[in-house]
Amino acid sequence: MEQTRMIPPMFKQIDPPQRFLMGPGPINAHPRVLRAMSADMLGQFDPEMTEYMNETMALYRQVFMTQNQWTFLVDGTARAGIEAALVSLVEPGAKILIVRAGRFGLLLSEIAERVGAEICTLDLPWGEVASLAQIEVALQEHKPQVLACIHGDTSTTMAQPLDGVGALCKKYNVLSYADVTATLGGVPVCTDRWGIDVVSGGLQKCMGGPPGSAPITISDRAAEHIMTRRHVEAGIRNASLTDGQRPRIPSNYFDLAMVMDYWSEKRLNHHTEATTMLYGAREAACIVLEEGLENRFARHKMASTALIAGLRAMGLTIFGDDAYRMANVTGVWIPASVDGDKVRLRMREDFGIEIGTAFGPLTGKIWRIGTMGYNAVKHKVLLTLGALEAALAAEGFKPPRGAAVDAALASWP
Amino acid sequence: MEQTRMIPPMFKQIDPPQRFLMGPGPINAHPRVLRAMSADMLGQFDPEMTEYMNETMALYRQVFMTQNQWTFLVDGTARAGIEAALVSLVEPGAKILIVRAGRFGLLLSEIAERVGAEICTLDLPWGEVASLAQIEVALQEHKPQVLACIHGDTSTTMAQPLDGVGALCKKYNVLSYADVTATLGGVPVCTDRWGIDVVSGGLQKCMGGPPGSAPITISDRAAEHIMTRRHVEAGIRNASLTDGQRPRIPSNYFDLAMVMDYWSEKRLNHHTEATTMLYGAREAACIVLEEGLENRFARHKMASTALIAGLRAMGLTIFGDDAYRMANVTGVWIPASVDGDKVRLRMREDFGIEIGTAFGPLTGKIWRIGTMGYNAVKHKVLLTLGALEAALAAEGFKPPRGAAVDAALASWP
């Protein structure tokens, strides 16, 4: 057999350097999450496994601040949650209105195009957000079936206000979707108060978990719409299951009707739930809720406020409008005299701290510094500021030494 | 805010009972895999992270027995790998020939239908496999662009022989796909010798890892075809990237052209790689290759041979044809006098051992017993047989006591 000619490569054990990941994500995972993930497998339909699934649903209802029955995990990274939502909500040929003010707004149209939707957009310069009035005008003009937007777009560090958006969509009989990958667990994600129908996120930002699982929540009216597209697999059909009358969802893996049948008491076999990621998602939610959502939001706010105070004390300029800034990722203009990538390299190589680069029109212009989840804490903010000061000094930009750390310390209550 | 009215549910720590999962999967994960998964995150483009990605590619080339450059992970369960392969290979309207002899053959048509393919099938009764001659006749009759099949269909416990299938497909200028979820790492998966263009698997069976990552390998000619459908996201376009001329892949998440650009030295941002699952997939492959593929295949063969000897000594009848049986999942007829589910319940509740039920036409007729990966070992085979004997006795079927364990012991060299 061929393999006898092969020599197994002798790779070392997994042993990543202990860095602070202070970029736009992934960030360091909470050790409790990783520990929970080291538990062994269960059978897919073992009562202990389905109980963990039910508990995970209950936990994420609280994380999403919703009463939605349909609150569960999509097995893939945050992007999988977005695609599952759009492919299940938007029928081929249906019109979708997308609010675009950054890279992830563009990603929504990229995904919706592939789903076969007719795309219309509300485009804003990177760094701006849409007003309710702008959204209403766009709804009136385009008459879409679905509205989709990003809550916190890490590419711009701005958060789109969503209060009132759900009500507007209901007024025009439009289903609504919001991606909250960057904000879930760090900034209020008020699913029910917003009235957004489908909201999906990820673990690797403020939730303090690893990438690879996408929590999602679905309103009853959206679930009803999705169920009109249900189509049960031939291999597992039985008399108690009826197909919907509307066009079948053009993906099997992302067919939320089937995923709901799997997470429901029907326990209809679909994929094999990613056990280890489920353990991690459940533990991340436990940690979030034990801390308490309000405490957690306050901690994120405090960390970014201190970070900003420190950056300003260094003489740097913060990107974007304070009124709409995300409390977990901060954009800062790279001084004209320095090479942003050289500073990032020094940060990583000398101090073991990662800060983020940028995309699209902001490439080379801003850094993005995350203070999220397990990393939204005083010592990591202070160490990051101290390291950035030293790296900037080494690259010829001379901030007043010590000022950043002092300012951040002073801003911490 | 709403959450102040909520009381966090006080769920216990993740603490699954220590069972032997001797069903069709998931099975118990190797503890080294789970331990590797408890390492902390890295930045997505940190040199250590991209090095782990490159090492994972090198390892899976050996696991798949291939020289294919394009050998990497799809971030999702095994089913995600199947959908990524089909949606990337098969253009809407293209004709696909699917070999169907069990539930997972049906799943291939289910997925291909949603991809918009024109489906033609080579249908066989559950438990049979297709001959090369049957496949050639079907290729001549249907003239498909793609052939798809399942290597080991756990629903029937049969393995479709694939030697010669790649050559046949090349003769008729057909791209080929095989799912090896159930066999990878336990039964020879000879990608290059078979000449199959795209082969995808999972971790949760013979690889001894958790579900949630789908290793995939792609021949150069299939990669070339997929690249003719490349379409770079608007948010990350640059002058060095050109779009292909053929129809865009109707999924973003499963667009293998984009996933390849991410895993290539281009490192073009797509999803955020599921770090923890990558660690697990890498460690699972290290364990497989340290044991050696031939040793591992022999161990699986030995475990199922001993299991079958034991089952027969109990007076039970093995399902299907010995010539095509998978060496890692065994089907056994449930005696007419017993309720299969009651026996399975006793196995689980009294002995902490899980064996599998069945799907479709085999529901209630056979059990499926897995001897895979970390569980393809003597003591687990013997304990399973002893427990099954006791459970059968309790349900009124009286096997000769002790005979199964003795026979299995005797068959072990």
mmCIF file of N, CA and C in Angstrom, chain A residues 2-4 7-9 11-12 15-16 19 27-29 40-41 43 46 48 52 55 62 65 76-77 79 83 103 110 113-114 193 210-211 231 233 248-255 258 269-276 282 289 293-294 348 354, chain B residues 2-4 7-9 11-12 15-16 19 27-29 40-41 43 46 48 52 55 62 65 76-77 79 83 103 110 113-114 193 210-211 231 233 248-255 258 269-276 282 293-294 348 354 359:
data_model
loop_
_atom_site.group_PDB
_atom_site.id
_atom_site.type_symbol
_atom_site.label_atom_id
_atom_site.label_comp_id
_atom_site.label_asym_id
_atom_site.label_seq_id
_atom_site.Cartn_x
_atom_site.Cartn_y
_atom_site.Cartn_z
ATOM 1 N N GLU A 2 0.312 2.327 -0.544
ATOM 2 C CA GLU A 2 1.128 3.539 -0.713
ATOM 3 C C GLU A 2 1.762 4.046 0.582
ATOM 4 N N GLN A 3 1.019 3.907 1.678
ATOM 5 C CA GLN A 3 1.474 4.601 2.883
ATOM 6 C C GLN A 3 2.789 4.048 3.429
ATOM 7 N N THR A 4 3.180 2.854 3.005
ATOM 8 C CA THR A 4 4.438 2.309 3.519
ATOM 9 C C THR A 4 5.619 3.152 3.025
ATOM 10 N N ILE A 7 6.770 8.625 5.399
ATOM 11 C CA ILE A 7 7.293 8.722 6.757
ATOM 12 C C ILE A 7 6.475 9.770 7.494
ATOM 13 N N PRO A 8 5.847 9.391 8.588
ATOM 14 C CA PRO A 8 5.011 10.381 9.275
ATOM 15 C C PRO A 8 5.842 11.584 9.688
ATOM 16 N N PRO A 9 5.371 12.779 9.392
ATOM 17 C CA PRO A 9 6.111 13.957 9.839
ATOM 18 C C PRO A 9 6.033 14.016 11.359
ATOM 19 N N PHE A 11 5.663 16.067 14.022
ATOM 20 C CA PHE A 11 5.340 17.415 14.474
ATOM 21 C C PHE A 11 5.276 17.446 15.984
ATOM 22 N N LYS A 12 5.603 18.581 16.511
ATOM 23 C CA LYS A 12 5.580 18.738 17.961
ATOM 24 C C LYS A 12 4.142 18.805 18.478
ATOM 25 N N ASP A 15 1.296 23.705 21.134
ATOM 26 C CA ASP A 15 1.847 24.451 22.273
ATOM 27 C C ASP A 15 1.958 25.923 21.896
ATOM 28 N N PRO A 16 0.813 26.577 21.714
ATOM 29 C CA PRO A 16 0.856 27.972 21.251
ATOM 30 C C PRO A 16 1.498 28.875 22.293
ATOM 31 N N ARG A 19 0.062 34.405 24.347
ATOM 32 C CA ARG A 19 -0.076 35.794 23.907
ATOM 33 C C ARG A 19 -1.368 36.385 24.431
ATOM 34 N N ILE A 27 -10.067 35.996 20.261
ATOM 35 C CA ILE A 27 -9.342 36.423 21.444
ATOM 36 C C ILE A 27 -9.021 35.186 22.288
ATOM 37 N N ASN A 28 -8.285 35.386 23.372
ATOM 38 C CA ASN A 28 -8.003 34.262 24.255
ATOM 39 C C ASN A 28 -9.308 33.689 24.792
ATOM 40 N N ALA A 29 -9.410 32.377 24.785
ATOM 41 C CA ALA A 29 -10.619 31.737 25.322
ATOM 42 C C ALA A 29 -10.501 31.653 26.841
ATOM 43 N N ASP A 40 -15.331 13.963 27.460
ATOM 44 C CA ASP A 40 -15.465 12.965 26.393
ATOM 45 C C ASP A 40 -16.832 13.077 25.697
ATOM 46 N N MET A 41 -16.945 12.360 24.597
ATOM 47 C CA MET A 41 -18.159 12.367 23.773
ATOM 48 C C MET A 41 -19.324 11.666 24.490
ATOM 49 N N GLY A 43 -23.211 9.737 23.118
ATOM 50 C CA GLY A 43 -24.001 9.369 21.947
ATOM 51 C C GLY A 43 -24.890 10.535 21.558
ATOM 52 N N ASP A 46 -28.184 10.290 23.298
ATOM 53 C CA ASP A 46 -28.171 9.947 24.719
ATOM 54 C C ASP A 46 -28.930 11.022 25.494
ATOM 55 N N GLU A 48 -28.316 12.405 28.231
ATOM 56 C CA GLU A 48 -27.421 13.441 28.764
ATOM 57 C C GLU A 48 -27.054 14.442 27.669
ATOM 58 N N TYR A 52 -27.996 18.411 27.509
ATOM 59 C CA TYR A 52 -27.019 19.497 27.303
ATOM 60 C C TYR A 52 -27.479 20.429 26.171
ATOM 61 N N GLU A 55 -30.241 22.602 27.634
ATOM 62 C CA GLU A 55 -29.656 23.607 28.533
ATOM 63 C C GLU A 55 -28.987 24.727 27.734
ATOM 64 N N GLN A 62 -31.082 33.585 27.275
ATOM 65 C CA GLN A 62 -30.711 34.685 28.162
ATOM 66 C C GLN A 62 -29.600 35.542 27.547
ATOM 67 N N MET A 65 -31.076 37.695 25.203
ATOM 68 C CA MET A 65 -32.182 38.459 25.798
ATOM 69 C C MET A 65 -33.472 38.273 24.992
ATOM 70 N N GLY A 76 -20.622 25.576 12.908
ATOM 71 C CA GLY A 76 -19.665 26.170 11.988
ATOM 72 C C GLY A 76 -19.242 27.481 12.610
ATOM 73 N N THR A 77 -18.407 28.228 11.918
ATOM 74 C CA THR A 77 -17.977 29.507 12.476
ATOM 75 C C THR A 77 -19.105 30.535 12.325
ATOM 76 N N ARG A 79 -19.683 32.859 10.412
ATOM 77 C CA ARG A 79 -20.128 33.008 9.031
ATOM 78 C C ARG A 79 -21.144 31.935 8.638
ATOM 79 N N GLU A 83 -24.885 32.530 6.994
ATOM 80 C CA GLU A 83 -25.375 31.863 5.781
ATOM 81 C C GLU A 83 -26.623 31.032 6.072
ATOM 82 N N ARG A 103 -16.928 45.991 6.034
ATOM 83 C CA ARG A 103 -16.646 44.734 5.367
ATOM 84 C C ARG A 103 -17.736 43.701 5.583
ATOM 85 N N GLU A 110 -22.629 39.575 -0.353
ATOM 86 C CA GLU A 110 -21.919 38.458 -0.992
ATOM 87 C C GLU A 110 -22.672 37.136 -0.759
ATOM 88 N N GLU A 113 -26.263 37.272 -2.445
ATOM 89 C CA GLU A 113 -26.183 37.086 -3.908
ATOM 90 C C GLU A 113 -26.141 35.607 -4.250
ATOM 91 N N ARG A 114 -25.312 34.880 -3.491
ATOM 92 C CA ARG A 114 -25.149 33.447 -3.792
ATOM 93 C C ARG A 114 -26.415 32.663 -3.483
ATOM 94 N N ARG A 193 -36.273 43.244 22.548
ATOM 95 C CA ARG A 193 -36.563 44.679 22.547
ATOM 96 C C ARG A 193 -36.387 45.254 21.147
ATOM 97 N N PRO A 210 -13.818 29.602 21.640
ATOM 98 C CA PRO A 210 -13.114 29.456 20.365
ATOM 99 C C PRO A 210 -14.065 29.629 19.186
ATOM 100 N N PRO A 211 -13.552 30.010 18.009
ATOM 101 C CA PRO A 211 -14.417 30.014 16.826
ATOM 102 C C PRO A 211 -14.855 28.596 16.483
ATOM 103 N N HIS A 231 -38.272 20.454 4.083
ATOM 104 C CA HIS A 231 -38.281 19.312 3.174
ATOM 105 C C HIS A 231 -37.470 18.219 3.854
ATOM 106 N N GLU A 233 -35.478 14.826 4.640
ATOM 107 C CA GLU A 233 -34.610 13.921 3.869
ATOM 108 C C GLU A 233 -35.285 12.582 3.597
ATOM 109 N N ARG A 248 -37.936 24.826 -1.524
ATOM 110 C CA ARG A 248 -37.001 24.186 -0.622
ATOM 111 C C ARG A 248 -35.764 25.065 -0.410
ATOM 112 N N ILE A 249 -35.204 25.013 0.774
ATOM 113 C CA ILE A 249 -33.990 25.778 1.091
ATOM 114 C C ILE A 249 -32.823 25.163 0.313
ATOM 115 N N PRO A 250 -32.067 25.985 -0.448
ATOM 116 C CA PRO A 250 -31.061 25.400 -1.340
ATOM 117 C C PRO A 250 -29.768 24.980 -0.640
ATOM 118 N N SER A 251 -29.829 24.624 0.605
ATOM 119 C CA SER A 251 -28.690 24.027 1.310
ATOM 120 C C SER A 251 -29.260 23.005 2.272
ATOM 121 N N ASN A 252 -28.593 21.881 2.403
ATOM 122 C CA ASN A 252 -29.012 20.888 3.387
ATOM 123 C C ASN A 252 -28.414 21.218 4.746
ATOM 124 N N TYR A 253 -27.107 21.510 4.761
ATOM 125 C CA TYR A 253 -26.425 21.739 6.037
ATOM 126 C C TYR A 253 -26.993 22.951 6.759
ATOM 127 N N PHE A 254 -27.349 23.980 6.007
ATOM 128 C CA PHE A 254 -27.823 25.235 6.598
ATOM 129 C C PHE A 254 -29.346 25.349 6.607
ATOM 130 N N ASP A 255 -30.040 24.252 6.349
ATOM 131 C CA ASP A 255 -31.501 24.266 6.335
ATOM 132 C C ASP A 255 -31.979 24.359 7.785
ATOM 133 N N MET A 258 -34.598 21.907 9.145
ATOM 134 C CA MET A 258 -34.092 20.595 9.553
ATOM 135 C C MET A 258 -33.294 20.692 10.854
ATOM 136 N N ASN A 269 -32.800 13.204 13.078
ATOM 137 C CA ASN A 269 -31.371 13.191 12.747
ATOM 138 C C ASN A 269 -31.052 14.123 11.571
ATOM 139 N N HIS A 270 -30.084 14.995 11.780
ATOM 140 C CA HIS A 270 -29.587 15.812 10.677
ATOM 141 C C HIS A 270 -28.081 15.610 10.692
ATOM 142 N N HIS A 271 -27.285 16.624 10.988
ATOM 143 C CA HIS A 271 -25.850 16.413 11.195
ATOM 144 C C HIS A 271 -25.641 15.754 12.568
ATOM 145 N N THR A 272 -24.418 15.346 12.851
ATOM 146 C CA THR A 272 -24.046 14.899 14.197
ATOM 147 C C THR A 272 -23.560 16.131 14.949
ATOM 148 N N GLU A 273 -24.306 16.524 15.973
ATOM 149 C CA GLU A 273 -23.950 17.758 16.672
ATOM 150 C C GLU A 273 -22.478 17.725 17.091
ATOM 151 N N ALA A 274 -21.790 18.861 16.901
ATOM 152 C CA ALA A 274 -20.364 18.972 17.230
ATOM 153 C C ALA A 274 -20.217 19.045 18.756
ATOM 154 N N THR A 275 -20.140 17.878 19.363
ATOM 155 C CA THR A 275 -20.206 17.722 20.819
ATOM 156 C C THR A 275 -19.279 18.671 21.569
ATOM 157 N N THR A 276 -18.021 18.683 21.176
ATOM 158 C CA THR A 276 -17.023 19.459 21.911
ATOM 159 C C THR A 276 -17.308 20.958 21.808
ATOM 160 N N ARG A 282 -21.805 26.015 25.654
ATOM 161 C CA ARG A 282 -22.596 25.967 26.884
ATOM 162 C C ARG A 282 -21.811 26.594 28.035
ATOM 163 N N LEU A 289 -23.414 34.351 32.052
ATOM 164 C CA LEU A 289 -24.598 34.576 32.884
ATOM 165 C C LEU A 289 -24.248 34.579 34.372
ATOM 166 N N LEU A 293 -25.213 39.802 32.765
ATOM 167 C CA LEU A 293 -25.062 40.562 31.521
ATOM 168 C C LEU A 293 -24.696 42.016 31.792
ATOM 169 N N GLU A 294 -25.386 42.637 32.771
ATOM 170 C CA GLU A 294 -25.101 44.066 32.990
ATOM 171 C C GLU A 294 -23.676 44.291 33.487
ATOM 172 N N ARG A 348 3.912 42.066 18.782
ATOM 173 C CA ARG A 348 3.811 40.613 18.883
ATOM 174 C C ARG A 348 5.134 39.992 19.303
ATOM 175 N N GLU A 354 -1.072 40.824 20.491
ATOM 176 C CA GLU A 354 -1.547 41.019 19.127
ATOM 177 C C GLU A 354 -2.575 42.142 19.074
ATOM 178 N N GLU B 2 -33.923 44.108 29.928
ATOM 179 C CA GLU B 2 -34.693 42.879 30.151
ATOM 180 C C GLU B 2 -33.992 41.857 31.037
ATOM 181 N N GLN B 3 -32.678 41.775 30.890
ATOM 182 C CA GLN B 3 -32.014 40.631 31.530
ATOM 183 C C GLN B 3 -32.060 40.686 33.052
ATOM 184 N N THR B 4 -32.348 41.873 33.626
ATOM 185 C CA THR B 4 -32.405 41.936 35.085
ATOM 186 C C THR B 4 -33.558 41.102 35.617
ATOM 187 N N ILE B 7 -33.278 35.026 35.783
ATOM 188 C CA ILE B 7 -32.388 34.377 36.742
ATOM 189 C C ILE B 7 -31.580 33.326 35.991
ATOM 190 N N PRO B 8 -30.249 33.445 36.033
ATOM 191 C CA PRO B 8 -29.466 32.470 35.267
ATOM 192 C C PRO B 8 -29.775 31.052 35.742
ATOM 193 N N PRO B 9 -30.054 30.147 34.820
ATOM 194 C CA PRO B 9 -30.260 28.766 35.234
ATOM 195 C C PRO B 9 -28.940 28.228 35.765
ATOM 196 N N PHE B 11 -26.898 25.534 35.862
ATOM 197 C CA PHE B 11 -26.621 24.208 35.331
ATOM 198 C C PHE B 11 -25.299 23.697 35.883
ATOM 199 N N LYS B 12 -25.237 22.408 36.002
ATOM 200 C CA LYS B 12 -24.018 21.789 36.521
ATOM 201 C C LYS B 12 -22.897 21.836 35.492
ATOM 202 N N ASP B 15 -20.217 17.005 32.558
ATOM 203 C CA ASP B 15 -19.673 15.829 33.246
ATOM 204 C C ASP B 15 -20.349 14.577 32.696
ATOM 205 N N PRO B 16 -20.059 14.253 31.437
ATOM 206 C CA PRO B 16 -20.749 13.111 30.824
ATOM 207 C C PRO B 16 -20.356 11.802 31.511
ATOM 208 N N ARG B 19 -19.010 6.299 29.314
ATOM 209 C CA ARG B 19 -19.582 5.185 28.559
ATOM 210 C C ARG B 19 -18.634 4.725 27.482
ATOM 211 N N ILE B 27 -17.871 8.186 18.511
ATOM 212 C CA ILE B 27 -17.293 7.262 19.475
ATOM 213 C C ILE B 27 -16.493 8.068 20.497
ATOM 214 N N ASN B 28 -15.963 7.372 21.495
ATOM 215 C CA ASN B 28 -15.131 8.077 22.473
ATOM 216 C C ASN B 28 -13.922 8.685 21.771
ATOM 217 N N ALA B 29 -13.629 9.917 22.114
ATOM 218 C CA ALA B 29 -12.463 10.567 21.513
ATOM 219 C C ALA B 29 -11.206 10.139 22.262
ATOM 220 N N ASP B 40 -4.817 27.219 24.216
ATOM 221 C CA ASP B 40 -5.457 28.523 23.991
ATOM 222 C C ASP B 40 -5.404 28.920 22.508
ATOM 223 N N MET B 41 -6.151 29.959 22.180
ATOM 224 C CA MET B 41 -6.260 30.467 20.814
ATOM 225 C C MET B 41 -4.958 31.115 20.344
ATOM 226 N N GLY B 43 -3.866 34.106 17.100
ATOM 227 C CA GLY B 43 -4.407 34.987 16.074
ATOM 228 C C GLY B 43 -4.514 34.216 14.768
ATOM 229 N N ASP B 46 -1.378 34.520 12.758
ATOM 230 C CA ASP B 46 -0.104 34.374 13.459
ATOM 231 C C ASP B 46 0.704 33.280 12.780
ATOM 232 N N GLU B 48 2.461 30.990 13.970
ATOM 233 C CA GLU B 48 2.280 29.675 14.610
ATOM 234 C C GLU B 48 0.965 29.041 14.134
ATOM 235 N N TYR B 52 0.505 25.608 11.991
ATOM 236 C CA TYR B 52 -0.358 24.480 12.379
ATOM 237 C C TYR B 52 -1.280 24.090 11.222
ATOM 238 N N GLU B 55 0.874 22.142 8.760
ATOM 239 C CA GLU B 55 1.160 20.808 9.288
ATOM 240 C C GLU B 55 -0.068 19.906 9.159
ATOM 241 N N GLN B 62 -1.206 12.291 4.284
ATOM 242 C CA GLN B 62 -0.853 10.903 4.597
ATOM 243 C C GLN B 62 -2.080 10.102 5.020
ATOM 244 N N MET B 65 -3.791 9.178 2.088
ATOM 245 C CA MET B 65 -2.900 8.493 1.143
ATOM 246 C C MET B 65 -2.915 9.186 -0.221
ATOM 247 N N GLY B 76 -16.940 22.349 9.942
ATOM 248 C CA GLY B 76 -18.298 21.904 10.177
ATOM 249 C C GLY B 76 -18.230 20.402 10.361
ATOM 250 N N THR B 77 -19.379 19.766 10.530
ATOM 251 C CA THR B 77 -19.356 18.318 10.709
ATOM 252 C C THR B 77 -19.139 17.643 9.351
ATOM 253 N N ARG B 79 -20.951 16.232 7.313
ATOM 254 C CA ARG B 79 -21.942 16.644 6.326
ATOM 255 C C ARG B 79 -21.568 17.969 5.653
ATOM 256 N N GLU B 83 -21.266 18.705 1.591
ATOM 257 C CA GLU B 83 -21.930 19.812 0.894
ATOM 258 C C GLU B 83 -20.907 20.730 0.222
ATOM 259 N N ARG B 103 -28.636 5.008 3.541
ATOM 260 C CA ARG B 103 -29.086 6.327 3.918
ATOM 261 C C ARG B 103 -28.167 7.426 3.421
ATOM 262 N N GLU B 110 -30.017 14.158 -1.827
ATOM 263 C CA GLU B 110 -30.684 15.259 -1.113
ATOM 264 C C GLU B 110 -29.847 16.549 -1.230
ATOM 265 N N GLU B 113 -29.576 17.687 -5.010
ATOM 266 C CA GLU B 113 -30.808 18.328 -5.481
ATOM 267 C C GLU B 113 -30.834 19.801 -5.096
ATOM 268 N N ARG B 114 -30.453 20.061 -3.854
ATOM 269 C CA ARG B 114 -30.506 21.443 -3.374
ATOM 270 C C ARG B 114 -29.471 22.325 -4.059
ATOM 271 N N ARG B 193 -4.611 5.948 -5.234
ATOM 272 C CA ARG B 193 -4.747 4.685 -5.953
ATOM 273 C C ARG B 193 -6.140 4.578 -6.570
ATOM 274 N N PRO B 210 -13.599 14.390 17.981
ATOM 275 C CA PRO B 210 -14.999 14.797 18.108
ATOM 276 C C PRO B 210 -15.576 15.225 16.755
ATOM 277 N N PRO B 211 -16.903 15.146 16.572
ATOM 278 C CA PRO B 211 -17.497 15.707 15.358
ATOM 279 C C PRO B 211 -17.289 17.220 15.313
ATOM 280 N N HIS B 231 -14.824 33.452 -7.038
ATOM 281 C CA HIS B 231 -15.371 34.807 -7.042
ATOM 282 C C HIS B 231 -14.978 35.434 -5.713
ATOM 283 N N GLU B 233 -14.607 37.900 -2.583
ATOM 284 C CA GLU B 233 -15.510 38.812 -1.871
ATOM 285 C C GLU B 233 -15.148 40.281 -2.109
ATOM 286 N N ARG B 248 -20.643 31.194 -10.481
ATOM 287 C CA ARG B 248 -20.208 31.303 -9.109
ATOM 288 C C ARG B 248 -20.795 30.173 -8.247
ATOM 289 N N ILE B 249 -20.050 29.728 -7.270
ATOM 290 C CA ILE B 249 -20.524 28.684 -6.354
ATOM 291 C C ILE B 249 -21.631 29.275 -5.483
ATOM 292 N N PRO B 250 -22.810 28.619 -5.416
ATOM 293 C CA PRO B 250 -23.946 29.252 -4.727
ATOM 294 C C PRO B 250 -23.909 29.144 -3.206
ATOM 295 N N SER B 251 -22.723 29.078 -2.628
ATOM 296 C CA SER B 251 -22.558 29.168 -1.180
ATOM 297 C C SER B 251 -21.266 29.904 -0.938
ATOM 298 N N ASN B 252 -21.265 30.767 0.054
ATOM 299 C CA ASN B 252 -20.029 31.448 0.427
ATOM 300 C C ASN B 252 -19.223 30.574 1.377
ATOM 301 N N TYR B 253 -19.903 30.045 2.388
ATOM 302 C CA TYR B 253 -19.196 29.288 3.430
ATOM 303 C C TYR B 253 -18.541 28.048 2.847
ATOM 304 N N PHE B 254 -19.205 27.405 1.891
ATOM 305 C CA PHE B 254 -18.719 26.148 1.329
ATOM 306 C C PHE B 254 -18.004 26.345 -0.001
ATOM 307 N N ASP B 255 -17.673 27.580 -0.346
ATOM 308 C CA ASP B 255 -16.969 27.865 -1.593
ATOM 309 C C ASP B 255 -15.525 27.400 -1.427
ATOM 310 N N MET B 258 -12.614 29.733 -2.310
ATOM 311 C CA MET B 258 -12.250 30.710 -1.277
ATOM 312 C C MET B 258 -11.555 30.035 -0.099
ATOM 313 N N ASN B 269 -8.422 36.110 3.694
ATOM 314 C CA ASN B 269 -9.390 35.950 4.774
ATOM 315 C C ASN B 269 -10.736 35.426 4.257
ATOM 316 N N HIS B 270 -11.192 34.357 4.892
ATOM 317 C CA HIS B 270 -12.543 33.855 4.585
ATOM 318 C C HIS B 270 -13.224 33.745 5.945
ATOM 319 N N HIS B 271 -13.555 32.546 6.409
ATOM 320 C CA HIS B 271 -14.026 32.386 7.780
ATOM 321 C C HIS B 271 -12.838 32.503 8.740
ATOM 322 N N THR B 272 -13.115 32.543 10.028
ATOM 323 C CA THR B 272 -12.065 32.436 11.039
ATOM 324 C C THR B 272 -11.896 30.964 11.359
ATOM 325 N N GLU B 273 -10.748 30.409 11.023
ATOM 326 C CA GLU B 273 -10.561 28.971 11.212
ATOM 327 C C GLU B 273 -10.916 28.568 12.648
ATOM 328 N N ALA B 274 -11.635 27.452 12.776
ATOM 329 C CA ALA B 274 -12.067 26.956 14.085
ATOM 330 C C ALA B 274 -10.854 26.357 14.811
ATOM 331 N N THR B 275 -10.149 27.230 15.521
ATOM 332 C CA THR B 275 -8.838 26.912 16.095
ATOM 333 C C THR B 275 -8.838 25.604 16.883
ATOM 334 N N THR B 276 -9.785 25.475 17.793
ATOM 335 C CA THR B 276 -9.798 24.313 18.685
ATOM 336 C C THR B 276 -10.042 23.024 17.908
ATOM 337 N N ARG B 282 -5.604 17.979 14.000
ATOM 338 C CA ARG B 282 -4.161 17.769 13.851
ATOM 339 C C ARG B 282 -3.692 16.658 14.779
ATOM 340 N N LEU B 293 -0.612 3.593 9.473
ATOM 341 C CA LEU B 293 -1.899 3.268 8.846
ATOM 342 C C LEU B 293 -2.131 1.761 8.783
ATOM 343 N N GLU B 294 -1.083 1.013 8.405
ATOM 344 C CA GLU B 294 -1.315 -0.437 8.261
ATOM 345 C C GLU B 294 -1.629 -1.092 9.599
ATOM 346 N N ARG B 348 -27.113 0.280 27.800
ATOM 347 C CA ARG B 348 -26.696 1.608 28.228
ATOM 348 C C ARG B 348 -26.847 1.778 29.730
ATOM 349 N N GLU B 354 -22.981 1.857 24.668
ATOM 350 C CA GLU B 354 -23.946 2.226 23.631
ATOM 351 C C GLU B 354 -23.712 1.413 22.368
ATOM 352 N N PHE B 359 -31.566 2.740 10.467
ATOM 353 C CA PHE B 359 -32.405 3.679 9.722
ATOM 354 C C PHE B 359 -33.234 2.948 8.663
#
